[in-house]
Coordinates of C-alpha atoms in Angstrom, one line a residue:
M27 CA -18.9 40.6 -1.1
G28 CA -15.5 42.3 -1.2
L29 CA -14.7 45.5 -3.0
I30 CA -12.7 43.8 -5.7
S31 CA -15.6 41.4 -6.4
W32 CA -18.2 44.3 -6.3
L33 CA -16.2 46.4 -8.7
F34 CA -15.0 43.7 -11.1
G35 CA -17.4 40.8 -10.7
K36 CA -19.5 39.8 -13.7
R37 CA -22.8 41.8 -14.0
T38 CA -25.3 40.9 -16.6
D39 CA -26.8 44.4 -16.6
A40 CA -23.4 46.2 -16.9
G41 CA -24.2 47.3 -20.5
D42 CA -27.2 49.4 -19.2
L43 CA -25.0 51.6 -17.0
P44 CA -23.5 54.8 -18.3
D45 CA -19.8 55.2 -18.1
D46 CA -20.0 57.9 -15.4
Y47 CA -22.5 55.9 -13.3
I48 CA -20.1 55.4 -10.3
S49 CA -19.7 58.9 -8.9
K50 CA -17.0 59.8 -6.3
S51 CA -19.5 60.2 -3.5
L52 CA -21.2 56.9 -4.2
L53 CA -17.8 55.2 -4.4
F54 CA -16.6 56.6 -1.1
S55 CA -19.9 55.8 0.6
Y56 CA -19.5 52.2 -0.4
L57 CA -15.8 52.1 0.6
D58 CA -16.5 53.5 4.1
A59 CA -19.2 50.8 4.6
Q60 CA -16.7 48.0 4.1
S61 CA -15.1 46.1 7.0
A62 CA -12.0 45.5 4.8
T63 CA -9.3 48.2 4.8
V64 CA -9.0 49.8 1.4
M65 CA -6.3 52.1 -0.1
F66 CA -6.2 53.5 -3.6
F67 CA -3.2 54.5 -5.6
S68 CA -2.8 56.9 -8.5
P69 CA 0.1 56.5 -11.0
A70 CA 0.6 60.2 -11.0
K71 CA 0.2 61.0 -7.3
G72 CA 0.9 57.8 -5.4
W73 CA -1.3 56.8 -2.4
V74 CA -4.2 59.2 -2.6
G75 CA -6.9 57.9 -0.3
A76 CA -8.3 55.1 1.9
N77 CA -11.6 54.2 3.6
L78 CA -12.6 54.7 7.2
A79 CA -11.7 51.1 8.1
F80 CA -8.1 51.7 7.1
Y81 CA -7.7 54.9 9.2
N82 CA -9.4 53.3 12.2
T83 CA -7.4 50.1 12.0
F84 CA -4.0 51.6 11.6
G85 CA -4.4 54.8 13.5
F86 CA -4.0 57.4 10.8
K87 CA -6.0 60.6 10.6
N88 CA -5.6 61.0 6.9
M89 CA -3.5 60.0 3.9
E90 CA -1.1 62.9 4.3
E91 CA -0.1 61.4 7.7
F92 CA 0.5 58.0 6.1
R93 CA 2.6 59.5 3.3
A94 CA 4.7 61.5 5.8
Q95 CA 5.7 58.2 7.6
Y96 CA 6.1 55.9 4.6
D97 CA 7.7 56.6 1.2
R98 CA 6.9 53.2 -0.1
I99 CA 4.2 50.6 0.8
A100 CA 7.0 48.1 1.5
D101 CA 8.0 50.2 4.5
F102 CA 4.4 50.0 5.9
F103 CA 4.3 46.2 6.1
N104 CA 6.2 45.2 9.3
D105 CA 6.1 41.4 8.6
P106 CA 9.7 40.1 8.2
N107 CA 8.4 37.1 6.3
Y108 CA 6.8 39.1 3.5
E109 CA 9.1 40.8 1.0
I110 CA 8.2 43.0 -1.9
F111 CA 10.4 42.4 -5.0
A112 CA 9.2 45.4 -7.0
E113 CA 11.0 48.7 -7.6
T114 CA 7.8 50.8 -7.4
D115 CA 4.5 50.6 -5.7
E116 CA 2.8 50.6 -9.1
Q117 CA 4.8 47.6 -10.2
W118 CA 3.9 45.8 -6.9
L119 CA 0.2 46.4 -7.3
R120 CA 0.3 45.0 -10.8
Q121 CA 2.2 42.0 -9.5
L122 CA -0.3 41.6 -6.7
E123 CA -3.1 41.6 -9.2
R124 CA -1.7 38.6 -11.0
E125 CA -1.7 36.7 -7.6
A126 CA -5.5 37.1 -7.2
E127 CA -6.2 33.3 -7.1
K128 CA -3.8 32.9 -4.1
P129 CA -3.5 36.3 -2.4
P130 CA -0.5 36.7 -0.1
Q131 CA -0.9 37.2 3.6
V132 CA 0.9 39.6 5.9
H133 CA 1.1 39.8 9.7
M134 CA 0.6 43.4 10.9
K135 CA 1.1 44.7 14.4
L136 CA -1.6 47.3 15.1
P137 CA -1.4 50.4 17.3
N138 CA -3.4 48.6 20.0
G139 CA -0.7 46.0 20.3
Q140 CA -2.7 43.2 18.5
T141 CA -1.2 41.3 15.6
K142 CA -3.6 40.6 12.8
V143 CA -3.3 38.6 9.5
F144 CA -4.4 40.4 6.3
A145 CA -4.9 38.9 2.8
L146 CA -3.8 41.4 0.1
R147 CA -5.7 41.9 -3.2
S148 CA -5.2 44.5 -5.9
R149 CA -7.0 45.6 -9.0
V150 CA -6.1 48.3 -11.5
F151 CA -8.7 50.3 -13.5
K152 CA -7.4 50.5 -17.0
S153 CA -10.1 53.0 -18.0
G154 CA -12.8 55.0 -16.4
L155 CA -10.9 56.1 -13.2
N156 CA -7.6 57.2 -14.9
G157 CA -5.7 54.1 -14.0
L158 CA -6.6 54.2 -10.3
S159 CA -5.5 51.0 -8.3
F160 CA -7.2 49.6 -5.3
L161 CA -5.4 47.7 -2.5
E162 CA -7.8 45.7 -0.3
M163 CA -6.5 44.2 3.0
T164 CA -9.0 41.7 4.4
D165 CA -8.7 40.6 8.0
V166 CA -8.3 36.8 7.9
T167 CA -6.9 36.3 11.4
E168 CA -9.6 34.0 12.5
Q169 CA -9.5 31.9 9.4
E170 CA -5.7 31.6 9.7
R171 CA -6.0 30.7 13.3
A172 CA -8.6 28.0 12.4
R173 CA -6.2 26.7 9.6
Q174 CA -3.3 26.4 12.0
E175 CA -5.6 24.6 14.5
R176 CA -6.6 22.2 11.8
E177 CA -2.9 21.6 10.9
R178 CA -2.1 21.0 14.6
A179 CA -4.9 18.6 14.9
E180 CA -3.8 16.8 11.7
T181 CA -0.2 16.6 13.0
A182 CA -1.5 15.2 16.3
K183 CA -3.6 12.7 14.4
Q184 CA -0.7 11.6 12.2
Q185 CA 1.5 11.3 15.3
F186 CA -1.2 9.2 17.0
L187 CA -1.5 6.9 14.0
H188 CA 2.3 6.7 13.9
N189 CA 2.4 5.7 17.5
I190 CA -0.4 3.2 17.2
S191 CA 1.3 1.5 14.2
H192 CA 4.6 1.3 16.1
E193 CA 3.1 0.1 19.3
F194 CA 1.0 -2.6 17.6
R195 CA 3.8 -3.8 15.2
T196 CA 6.5 -4.2 17.9
P197 CA 4.7 -6.9 20.0
M198 CA 3.0 -8.4 16.9
N199 CA 6.5 -9.0 15.4
G200 CA 7.4 -11.1 18.4
I201 CA 4.1 -13.0 18.4
M202 CA 4.0 -13.8 14.7
G203 CA 7.7 -14.5 14.5
F204 CA 7.9 -17.0 17.3
V205 CA 4.7 -18.7 16.1
E206 CA 6.5 -19.2 12.7
L207 CA 9.5 -20.7 14.6
L208 CA 7.2 -22.8 16.7
K209 CA 5.7 -24.4 13.6
S210 CA 9.1 -25.8 12.6
S211 CA 9.8 -27.3 16.1
H212 CA 8.0 -30.6 15.2
P213 CA 4.8 -30.0 17.2
T214 CA 2.1 -32.7 17.5
S215 CA -0.9 -32.6 15.3
T216 CA -3.0 -30.9 18.0
Q217 CA -0.3 -28.4 18.8
R218 CA 0.1 -27.6 15.1
D219 CA -3.7 -26.8 14.9
Y220 CA -3.4 -24.5 17.9
I221 CA -0.3 -22.8 16.5
E222 CA -2.0 -22.2 13.1
M223 CA -5.1 -20.7 14.8
I224 CA -2.8 -18.3 16.7
E225 CA -1.0 -17.5 13.4
R226 CA -4.2 -16.8 11.5
S227 CA -5.7 -14.7 14.3
S228 CA -2.5 -12.7 14.5
Q229 CA -2.5 -12.2 10.7
Y230 CA -6.2 -11.2 10.7
M231 CA -5.5 -8.6 13.4
M232 CA -2.5 -7.2 11.5
N233 CA -4.6 -7.0 8.3
N234 CA -7.3 -5.0 10.1
I235 CA -4.8 -2.7 11.7
E236 CA -3.1 -2.0 8.4
S237 CA -6.4 -1.4 6.6
L238 CA -7.7 1.1 9.2
L239 CA -4.3 3.0 9.3
D240 CA -4.1 3.1 5.5
L241 CA -7.7 4.3 5.2
A242 CA -7.1 7.1 7.7
Q243 CA -4.0 8.1 5.7
M244 CA -5.8 7.9 2.4
Q245 CA -8.6 10.2 3.5
T246 CA -6.0 12.9 4.4
G247 CA -4.1 12.4 1.1
R248 CA -1.0 11.1 2.8
L249 CA -1.0 7.6 1.4
S250 CA 1.4 6.9 -1.4
L251 CA 3.0 3.9 -3.2
E252 CA 6.4 2.5 -2.4
V253 CA 7.3 0.7 -5.6
T254 CA 10.1 -1.9 -5.5
E255 CA 11.0 -5.2 -7.1
F256 CA 9.6 -8.3 -5.5
K257 CA 8.4 -11.9 -6.3
P258 CA 4.6 -11.9 -6.7
M259 CA 4.3 -15.7 -6.7
G260 CA 5.6 -16.1 -3.1
E261 CA 3.4 -13.3 -1.8
L262 CA 0.3 -14.7 -3.5
E263 CA 0.8 -18.3 -2.5
A264 CA 1.3 -17.4 1.2
L265 CA -1.8 -15.3 1.1
F266 CA -4.0 -18.1 -0.4
K267 CA -2.7 -20.7 2.0
H268 CA -4.2 -18.6 4.8
Y269 CA -7.6 -18.1 3.0
E270 CA -7.8 -21.8 1.9
Y271 CA -7.9 -22.8 5.6
E272 CA -10.4 -20.2 6.5
A273 CA -12.7 -21.1 3.6
R274 CA -12.5 -24.8 4.4
Q275 CA -13.5 -24.0 8.0
R276 CA -16.5 -22.1 6.8
G277 CA -17.5 -24.9 4.4
I278 CA -16.7 -22.7 1.3
G279 CA -15.0 -23.9 -1.8
L280 CA -12.0 -21.7 -2.7
Y281 CA -10.6 -22.2 -6.2
V282 CA -7.5 -20.2 -6.9
F283 CA -5.7 -19.9 -10.2
I284 CA -2.3 -18.1 -10.2
D285 CA -0.7 -18.1 -13.7
P286 CA 2.6 -20.0 -13.7
A287 CA 3.6 -17.6 -16.5
M288 CA 3.7 -14.7 -14.0
P289 CA 7.0 -12.9 -14.2
T290 CA 9.5 -14.0 -11.5
Y291 CA 9.9 -10.3 -10.4
I292 CA 7.6 -7.4 -10.9
E293 CA 7.9 -3.7 -9.9
A294 CA 5.0 -2.5 -7.7
D295 CA 4.2 -1.8 -4.1
P296 CA 4.3 -5.4 -2.6
R297 CA 2.3 -4.7 0.5
K298 CA -0.4 -2.8 -1.3
F299 CA -0.5 -5.3 -4.2
R300 CA -1.1 -8.1 -1.7
Q301 CA -3.4 -6.0 0.4
V302 CA -5.8 -5.2 -2.6
I303 CA -6.1 -8.9 -3.4
S304 CA -6.5 -9.8 0.3
L305 CA -9.3 -7.3 0.8
L306 CA -11.2 -8.6 -2.2
V307 CA -10.8 -12.3 -1.2
D308 CA -11.6 -11.5 2.5
N309 CA -14.8 -9.7 1.4
A310 CA -15.8 -12.7 -0.8
V311 CA -15.2 -15.3 1.9
K312 CA -16.9 -13.2 4.5
F313 CA -20.1 -12.8 2.6
T314 CA -20.4 -16.3 1.1
E315 CA -22.4 -18.9 3.0
A316 CA -21.4 -22.5 3.7
G317 CA -21.7 -24.6 0.5
G318 CA -20.9 -21.6 -1.7
R319 CA -17.8 -21.0 -3.8
V320 CA -15.2 -18.3 -4.3
H321 CA -13.2 -18.3 -7.6
V322 CA -10.0 -16.3 -7.8
D323 CA -8.2 -15.8 -11.2
I324 CA -4.8 -14.0 -11.4
R325 CA -3.2 -14.3 -14.8
V326 CA -1.0 -12.5 -17.3
L327 CA -3.5 -10.9 -19.7
K328 CA -1.0 -9.5 -22.1
K329 CA 2.8 -9.1 -22.5
H330 CA 3.7 -5.9 -24.1
A331 CA 7.1 -4.5 -25.3
N332 CA 9.7 -3.3 -22.9
D333 CA 8.9 -5.9 -20.3
L334 CA 5.5 -4.5 -19.6
Y335 CA 2.7 -6.8 -18.5
T336 CA -1.0 -6.5 -18.0
L337 CA -2.2 -8.6 -15.1
H338 CA -5.8 -9.5 -14.6
V339 CA -7.2 -10.2 -11.2
S340 CA -10.7 -11.5 -10.7
V341 CA -12.6 -12.5 -7.5
K342 CA -16.0 -14.1 -8.0
D343 CA -18.3 -15.5 -5.3
T344 CA -21.7 -17.1 -5.0
G345 CA -22.4 -15.1 -1.8
V346 CA -25.3 -12.9 -0.8
G347 CA -24.6 -10.3 -3.5
I348 CA -25.3 -6.6 -3.3
Q349 CA -28.7 -4.9 -3.7
P350 CA -28.8 -2.8 -6.9
E351 CA -29.6 0.4 -5.0
R352 CA -26.5 -0.1 -2.8
L353 CA -24.1 -1.0 -5.5
A354 CA -22.9 2.6 -6.1
S355 CA -22.2 3.2 -2.4
I356 CA -20.3 0.0 -1.5
T357 CA -16.9 1.7 -1.8
K358 CA -17.8 4.4 0.7
P359 CA -16.4 3.9 4.2
F360 CA -18.5 1.7 6.6
E361 CA -21.0 0.7 3.8
T362 CA -21.5 -3.1 3.5
G363 CA -23.8 -3.5 0.7
G364 CA -27.1 -3.4 2.5
H365 CA -27.2 -6.9 4.1
S366 CA -27.4 -7.5 7.8
D367 CA -23.7 -7.2 8.8
N368 CA -22.3 -4.8 11.3
R369 CA -18.6 -5.5 10.7
L370 CA -16.1 -2.8 9.4
G371 CA -17.1 -1.8 5.9
V372 CA -13.7 -0.3 4.9
G373 CA -12.3 -3.0 2.7
L374 CA -13.8 -2.0 -0.7
T375 CA -13.2 1.7 0.1
L376 CA -9.5 1.0 0.6
T377 CA -9.4 -1.3 -2.4
E378 CA -10.8 1.3 -4.8
G379 CA -8.5 4.0 -3.4
L380 CA -5.4 1.8 -3.7
L381 CA -6.2 0.8 -7.2
Q382 CA -6.7 4.4 -8.2
M383 CA -3.3 5.1 -6.8
M384 CA -2.0 2.3 -9.0
G385 CA -3.5 3.8 -12.1
T386 CA -6.5 1.4 -12.5
W387 CA -10.0 0.9 -11.2
L388 CA -12.3 -1.7 -9.7
D389 CA -15.0 -3.3 -11.9
V390 CA -18.0 -4.5 -9.9
T391 CA -21.0 -6.6 -10.9
S392 CA -23.4 -8.2 -8.5
E393 CA -26.8 -9.7 -8.2
A394 CA -28.6 -9.9 -4.8
G395 CA -28.8 -13.6 -3.7
R396 CA -26.5 -14.8 -6.6
G397 CA -23.1 -13.4 -5.8
S398 CA -20.6 -10.7 -6.8
H399 CA -17.7 -10.3 -9.2
F400 CA -14.8 -7.9 -8.6
S401 CA -12.0 -7.5 -11.1
F402 CA -9.3 -5.1 -12.2
N403 CA -6.3 -5.0 -14.7
L404 CA -2.9 -3.8 -13.5
E405 CA 0.0 -2.8 -15.7
V406 CA 3.4 -3.7 -14.2
T407 CA 7.0 -3.9 -15.3
G408 CA 8.4 -7.5 -14.9
T409 CA 11.3 -9.7 -15.8
T410 CA 11.2 -11.8 -19.0
V411 CA 11.9 -14.9 -16.9
T412 CA 8.6 -16.5 -15.7
S413 CA 8.1 -18.0 -12.3
F414 CA 8.0 -21.6 -13.7
D415 CA 9.5 -23.2 -16.8
P416 CA 6.9 -24.8 -19.2
I417 CA 6.9 -28.6 -19.4
R418 CA 6.9 -29.9 -23.0
D419 CA 6.0 -33.2 -24.6
H420 CA 3.9 -34.6 -21.7
S421 CA 0.2 -35.3 -21.4
A422 CA -2.3 -36.1 -18.7
K423 CA -5.9 -37.2 -18.3
V424 CA -8.1 -35.8 -15.5
L425 CA -10.7 -38.4 -14.6
L426 CA -13.8 -37.1 -12.7
F427 CA -15.6 -39.8 -10.6
D428 CA -17.4 -37.2 -8.4
D429 CA -19.7 -34.6 -10.0
D430 CA -19.6 -32.6 -6.7
R431 CA -15.9 -32.1 -7.3
L432 CA -16.3 -30.7 -10.8
F433 CA -14.6 -27.4 -9.9
D434 CA -11.6 -29.3 -8.4
G435 CA -11.2 -31.2 -11.7
N436 CA -11.6 -28.0 -13.8
L437 CA -9.0 -26.1 -11.7
L438 CA -6.5 -29.0 -11.8
S439 CA -6.9 -29.3 -15.6
R440 CA -6.3 -25.6 -16.1
Y441 CA -3.2 -25.7 -14.0
L442 CA -1.8 -28.7 -15.9
Q443 CA -2.5 -26.9 -19.2
S444 CA -0.8 -23.7 -18.0
F445 CA 2.3 -25.7 -17.2
G446 CA 2.4 -26.9 -20.8
L447 CA 0.9 -30.4 -20.5
S448 CA -1.6 -31.7 -23.1
V449 CA -4.8 -32.4 -21.0
T450 CA -7.9 -34.5 -21.6
K451 CA -10.8 -34.4 -19.2
V452 CA -12.8 -37.6 -18.9
H453 CA -16.1 -38.2 -17.0
Y454 CA -16.5 -41.6 -15.2
T455 CA -19.5 -42.4 -17.5
E456 CA -17.2 -42.4 -20.5
H457 CA -14.7 -45.1 -21.6
V458 CA -11.7 -44.8 -19.3
D459 CA -8.1 -45.7 -20.3
C460 CA -4.7 -44.1 -20.1
G461 CA -4.2 -43.9 -23.8
E462 CA -1.1 -41.9 -24.5
A463 CA -1.2 -40.0 -21.2
D464 CA 1.8 -40.0 -18.9
I465 CA -0.4 -39.3 -15.8
L466 CA -4.0 -40.2 -14.9
Y467 CA -5.4 -37.8 -12.3
I468 CA -8.3 -39.2 -10.2
V469 CA -10.9 -36.8 -8.8
A470 CA -13.1 -39.1 -6.7
P471 CA -15.4 -39.2 -3.7
K472 CA -13.9 -39.9 -0.3
E473 CA -16.8 -42.0 0.9
N474 CA -17.2 -44.4 -2.1
S475 CA -14.3 -46.3 -3.6
G476 CA -16.3 -48.2 -6.2
W477 CA -14.3 -46.3 -8.9
L478 CA -11.3 -48.6 -8.0
M479 CA -12.9 -51.4 -10.1
Q480 CA -12.7 -49.2 -13.2
L481 CA -9.0 -48.6 -12.8
G482 CA -8.2 -52.3 -12.3
A483 CA -8.7 -53.0 -16.1
F484 CA -5.5 -51.1 -17.0
E485 CA -3.5 -51.3 -13.9
S486 CA -0.5 -52.6 -15.8
H487 CA -0.4 -49.5 -18.1
P488 CA 2.8 -47.5 -17.6
C489 CA 0.9 -44.2 -16.8
R490 CA 1.1 -43.0 -13.2
F491 CA -2.1 -42.8 -11.1
V492 CA -2.4 -39.6 -9.0
M493 CA -5.2 -38.9 -6.7
L494 CA -6.3 -35.3 -5.7
I495 CA -7.0 -35.2 -2.0
D496 CA -7.6 -32.6 0.8
E497 CA -4.7 -31.2 2.9
D498 CA -5.5 -33.3 5.9
E499 CA -6.9 -36.3 4.1
E500 CA -5.3 -39.8 4.5
L501 CA -5.9 -42.6 1.9
P502 CA -7.3 -46.0 3.0
E503 CA -5.0 -48.9 2.5
R504 CA -6.9 -50.3 -0.5
V505 CA -6.6 -47.0 -2.3
R506 CA -2.9 -46.7 -1.6
Q507 CA -2.3 -50.0 -3.3
V508 CA -3.6 -48.6 -6.6
V509 CA -2.6 -44.9 -6.5
D510 CA 1.1 -44.1 -7.2
Y511 CA 1.0 -40.5 -5.9
T512 CA -1.2 -38.0 -4.2
L513 CA -1.6 -34.3 -4.9
K514 CA -2.8 -32.3 -2.0
K515 CA -5.0 -29.2 -2.0
P516 CA -4.8 -26.3 -2.1
L517 CA -3.7 -26.3 -5.7
L518 CA -1.0 -23.7 -6.1
P519 CA 1.7 -23.3 -8.8
S520 CA 4.7 -24.2 -6.6
R521 CA 3.0 -27.3 -5.3
I522 CA 2.0 -28.5 -8.7
S523 CA 5.5 -27.7 -10.1
K524 CA 7.2 -29.8 -7.4
H525 CA 4.6 -32.6 -7.9
L526 CA 5.2 -32.7 -11.7
T527 CA 9.0 -32.7 -11.3
Q528 CA 8.6 -35.8 -9.0
V529 CA 6.1 -37.7 -11.1
L530 CA 7.6 -37.0 -14.5
Q531 CA 11.1 -37.3 -13.1
L532 CA 12.2 -34.0 -14.5
P533 CA 15.6 -32.6 -13.9
V534 CA 15.9 -30.5 -10.8
K535 CA 17.5 -27.1 -11.1
A536 CA 20.8 -26.8 -9.3
V537 CA 20.7 -24.8 -6.2
E538 CA 23.0 -21.8 -6.2
K539 CA 25.9 -22.3 -3.7
P540 CA 25.3 -20.0 -0.7
Q541 CA 27.9 -17.5 0.1
G542 CA 28.1 -18.7 3.6
A543 CA 29.2 -22.2 2.6
E544 CA 32.9 -21.4 2.6
R545 CA 32.9 -18.7 5.2
K546 CA 30.2 -17.9 7.7
V547 CA 28.4 -14.7 7.0
K548 CA 28.5 -12.3 9.9
A549 CA 25.4 -10.3 10.8
L550 CA 24.8 -7.6 13.4
V551 CA 21.3 -7.2 14.8
V552 CA 20.7 -3.9 16.5
E553 CA 17.3 -4.0 18.4
D554 CA 16.3 -2.7 21.8
N555 CA 13.3 -5.0 22.2
I556 CA 14.8 -8.2 23.7
I557 CA 12.1 -10.5 22.3
N558 CA 12.4 -9.1 18.8
Q559 CA 16.2 -9.2 19.1
R560 CA 16.1 -12.9 19.9
L561 CA 13.6 -13.6 17.2
T562 CA 15.8 -11.9 14.5
K563 CA 18.8 -13.7 15.7
L564 CA 17.1 -17.1 15.6
L565 CA 15.7 -16.5 12.1
L566 CA 19.1 -15.5 10.8
E567 CA 20.8 -18.5 12.4
E568 CA 18.5 -20.7 10.3
Y569 CA 20.4 -19.5 7.3
N570 CA 23.7 -20.4 8.9
L571 CA 24.7 -16.9 9.7
S572 CA 26.9 -15.9 12.7
V573 CA 24.9 -13.3 14.6
T574 CA 26.0 -10.6 17.0
T575 CA 23.4 -8.5 18.8
A576 CA 23.4 -4.9 20.2
S577 CA 20.6 -3.3 22.2
N578 CA 21.1 0.4 21.1
G579 CA 22.9 2.5 18.6
S580 CA 25.9 3.3 20.7
D581 CA 26.7 -0.4 21.3
A582 CA 26.3 -1.0 17.5
V583 CA 28.8 1.8 16.7
E584 CA 31.4 0.3 19.2
L585 CA 31.0 -3.2 17.7
C586 CA 31.4 -1.8 14.2
R587 CA 34.5 0.1 15.3
K588 CA 36.1 -3.3 16.3
F589 CA 34.6 -5.9 14.0
P590 CA 33.6 -6.1 10.3
F591 CA 30.1 -7.4 9.4
D592 CA 28.6 -8.6 6.1
V593 CA 25.1 -7.2 6.9
I594 CA 23.6 -5.0 9.6
F595 CA 20.0 -5.0 10.6
M596 CA 19.2 -1.7 12.3
D597 CA 16.1 -0.9 14.4
I598 CA 15.4 2.8 14.1
D599 CA 13.4 3.9 17.2
M600 CA 15.8 3.1 20.1
P601 CA 17.0 4.7 23.3
V602 CA 20.5 6.1 24.0
K603 CA 21.2 6.5 20.2
D604 CA 18.6 5.8 17.5
G605 CA 19.3 3.8 14.3
I606 CA 19.7 6.8 12.0
A607 CA 22.4 8.4 14.2
A608 CA 24.1 5.1 14.6
T609 CA 24.1 4.4 10.9
Q610 CA 25.6 7.8 10.1
E611 CA 28.4 7.2 12.6
I612 CA 29.1 3.7 11.4
R613 CA 29.5 4.9 7.9
K614 CA 32.3 7.2 9.0
L615 CA 34.3 4.5 10.8
P616 CA 37.6 3.5 9.0
L617 CA 36.9 -0.2 9.4
F618 CA 33.5 0.1 7.9
R619 CA 34.9 2.1 5.0
E620 CA 37.4 -0.7 4.4
H621 CA 34.7 -3.4 4.7
P622 CA 31.4 -1.8 3.8
A623 CA 28.2 -3.7 4.4
P624 CA 24.5 -3.1 3.7
I625 CA 22.6 -1.5 6.6
V626 CA 19.0 -2.6 6.5
A627 CA 16.3 -0.8 8.6
L628 CA 14.3 -3.3 10.6
T629 CA 11.5 -1.1 12.0
A630 CA 7.9 -0.7 13.1
L631 CA 7.9 2.8 11.5
V632 CA 5.7 2.1 8.5
M633 CA 3.6 5.1 8.0
E634 CA 3.7 7.0 4.7
G635 CA 7.0 8.8 4.3
D636 CA 8.8 6.7 6.9
R637 CA 10.5 4.5 4.3
E638 CA 11.7 7.4 2.2
R639 CA 12.9 9.4 5.2
I640 CA 14.8 6.4 6.6
L641 CA 16.5 5.6 3.2
A642 CA 17.3 9.2 2.7
E643 CA 19.3 9.2 6.0
G644 CA 21.7 6.6 4.6
L645 CA 20.3 3.2 5.2
D646 CA 20.5 0.8 2.2
D647 CA 17.2 -1.0 2.6
Y648 CA 14.0 -1.3 4.7
L649 CA 12.2 -4.1 6.3
A650 CA 8.8 -3.5 8.0
K651 CA 7.8 -5.4 11.1
P652 CA 6.4 -8.0 11.6
L653 CA 9.4 -9.9 10.2
G654 CA 9.0 -13.3 8.6
R655 CA 11.2 -15.8 6.7
E656 CA 10.1 -14.5 3.3
K657 CA 11.0 -10.9 4.0
L658 CA 14.3 -11.8 5.5
E659 CA 15.2 -14.2 2.7
G660 CA 14.5 -11.5 0.2
I661 CA 17.1 -9.3 1.8
L662 CA 19.7 -12.1 2.1
E663 CA 19.2 -13.0 -1.6
R664 CA 19.6 -9.4 -2.6
Y665 CA 22.8 -8.7 -0.7
L666 CA 24.5 -12.0 0.1
S667 CA 23.5 -14.2 -2.8
K668 CA 20.9 -17.0 -2.3
P669 CA 21.1 -18.4 1.3
A670 CA 20.4 -22.0 2.3
L671 CA 18.8 -23.3 5.4
S672 CA 21.2 -25.0 7.7

C-alpha cells in the first residue's frame, strides 16, 4: 500500500480516531519504512522534508542540500519529455493531485548512473497538517520495461500477421484468378469439375486465413469496419453458389431465400458482411448430417425513413445441435458446442465479435439432436431502388408431385410471390388445371414420370409448363416434349428474374452503352508479380480495355510522364519504388494534371488500417487481393461507367 492510499484510503473506523492521532514521530517512522520516495511541501516554507528512500535514491544528505541546488521542483526533474506548466510548486502539486487516475511518469538519471522511471502522485492536506502536501515518486522501471516489451511483442505480432496476410494473398490471387479465367475457356465437363474443386478449395483456404487473421486482430482491439457502398445481391449470390455445391456433395438440402426487395446498394463493410453470413452457413453445413437441411433467410424486415433499412438474417439447420450446458460458451475461441469435432472453433467467436462491431448481436437457440437457429438484425443505409423490379398482373401455380421435395416447392413459391406474382400451391392429390395461371411449375420426382399423364389432360392450355430441376440434371426425351422450360437450382433471385423475363416475355432493360465503345479505355497496371500482372491484364482485356503494364513504381512514373491513362491499378508493396511514392510523383506530372485518372490500389495489404493509410496517401480507391471479376467490375462501373464484356 502506498503512502497516498494509506493516508487517504477509505477507513471504516476513521471516526473512532482523535484528530491528533497521527503524531510526527509515527508519520516519519511510517515514511522511512516506505520503498517509494516521498517529499512533503509546506505552502509557507516550500519543500520541508523527505523520507530516507528519497535521500538514499537521489544522494542528498538533507533537505537543505536539496533546496540549495534547486529553487523549483521543475529544475529537479531532468526528463526533457516531462514539462511542468505551473508557475509555482504549490500549483503544480494541486495539478498533479487532479491527475491521480493516470499519474505522469518521469525518467530520472540517478547519481549511480542508472536511469529509473518514477510515477508521480500528490495529495494536499486541507486540514489537520496545515495544508501540507505529499509528493510520492514510485519506481515503476520494471513495469515500464515490461509494458514496452509487451508493445514490442505486439508490434512484432502485427508485423507477422501483416506478412502472413501478404504472402498468402499474393499467390492466392494468381491461383484463384486464373482458375476463374480457366472456367471461361470452354473446358470439358470433367475439366470443369476439376476446376470447380480447385476453386472451392482455394476459397475455403482464403476464408480460413481471413477468419484466423481477423480473430487475432479482434482480440487485440485492432479490428475495425471499413464501410463503403456495395451491391449486396451479387455478394450473396456468389456466396451461396459455393455453399449449394458443398451442401449437395454432402447430401444436405440448402434452401436460400434472398429478398428481391433488397436495396441495390447498401452501406456497410462488404467483406465482413459477407464473412458473417459465410461463417454462419459454414457452421450449419459443417454440423448437419447427410439427409438434413439448412434454411437461410435474408430479407428486408423494415424500411424506415431516410433510406434506412433493417435486414434480417437467419440460418437454421437440422444438425447435431448444441448441448444446453455448452450453449453459453460456443462463441468463445476454439469451443465447438460439445460434440466430437476437433476442427477450428473460431467461426462463432468471430461472428459475434463482428456483429457487435456492426452494432447488433447474435441470437442463438439450439436443441441437441434437433438443430440450431442463428439470427441477427442489421440496420443499414441503402438506395431506394431495389435489386429487382416487381412483376405485376401475372400468376403462377406450383404443382407438387413429390412430397420429398416439399421444401423446394415452398421456396419456389416464396420467390415467385416476392417478385410480385400471384401464386397458388397445388398438391398432386388435388384437381390439377392451369386455371388463370400464366405458368405452371412442376416439382416432380426424377425417377417416376407417371405425373406426365395428369398434365396431358390440359396440354392445349396456353399456360407454360416449367419444371424445377437440379443444376446438373438432364430431362428425358418424353419429359422435354411436355415441358416448355426448365428452372435450374439453386434458386437465387437473379436466376429467377432472368427466367421470368424469358417465360413471360417481359421487356429487357436496355444496357448502358459502355464508355469504351467509341474509344478504347486505356488502363495502366503496375504490379511487380508477373503472374498477377498478367492476370489483371487479361481480366481487364475482357472488358475491351487497352492495357499497359509496369513492373515497379519508377516505370509507372515514366509511362505516365509520356502517356495519358483513363485508370491506373497500382500495387503498393513493390521494389525500386513502391506504389505510394509512385502515386505521389504521378500526381505532380503536368500530363497527369491535364488528364487526371483514378489511381486504384491493387494490393495484398489488407490488415486493419492498411486501407485508410493507403487512401490517405493519395490513392482514389482500394482493391484487396485476391482479385476477381466482380471486384474489378465494381471499380470500372464506379469510374468508367458500366463496362461490357468484349
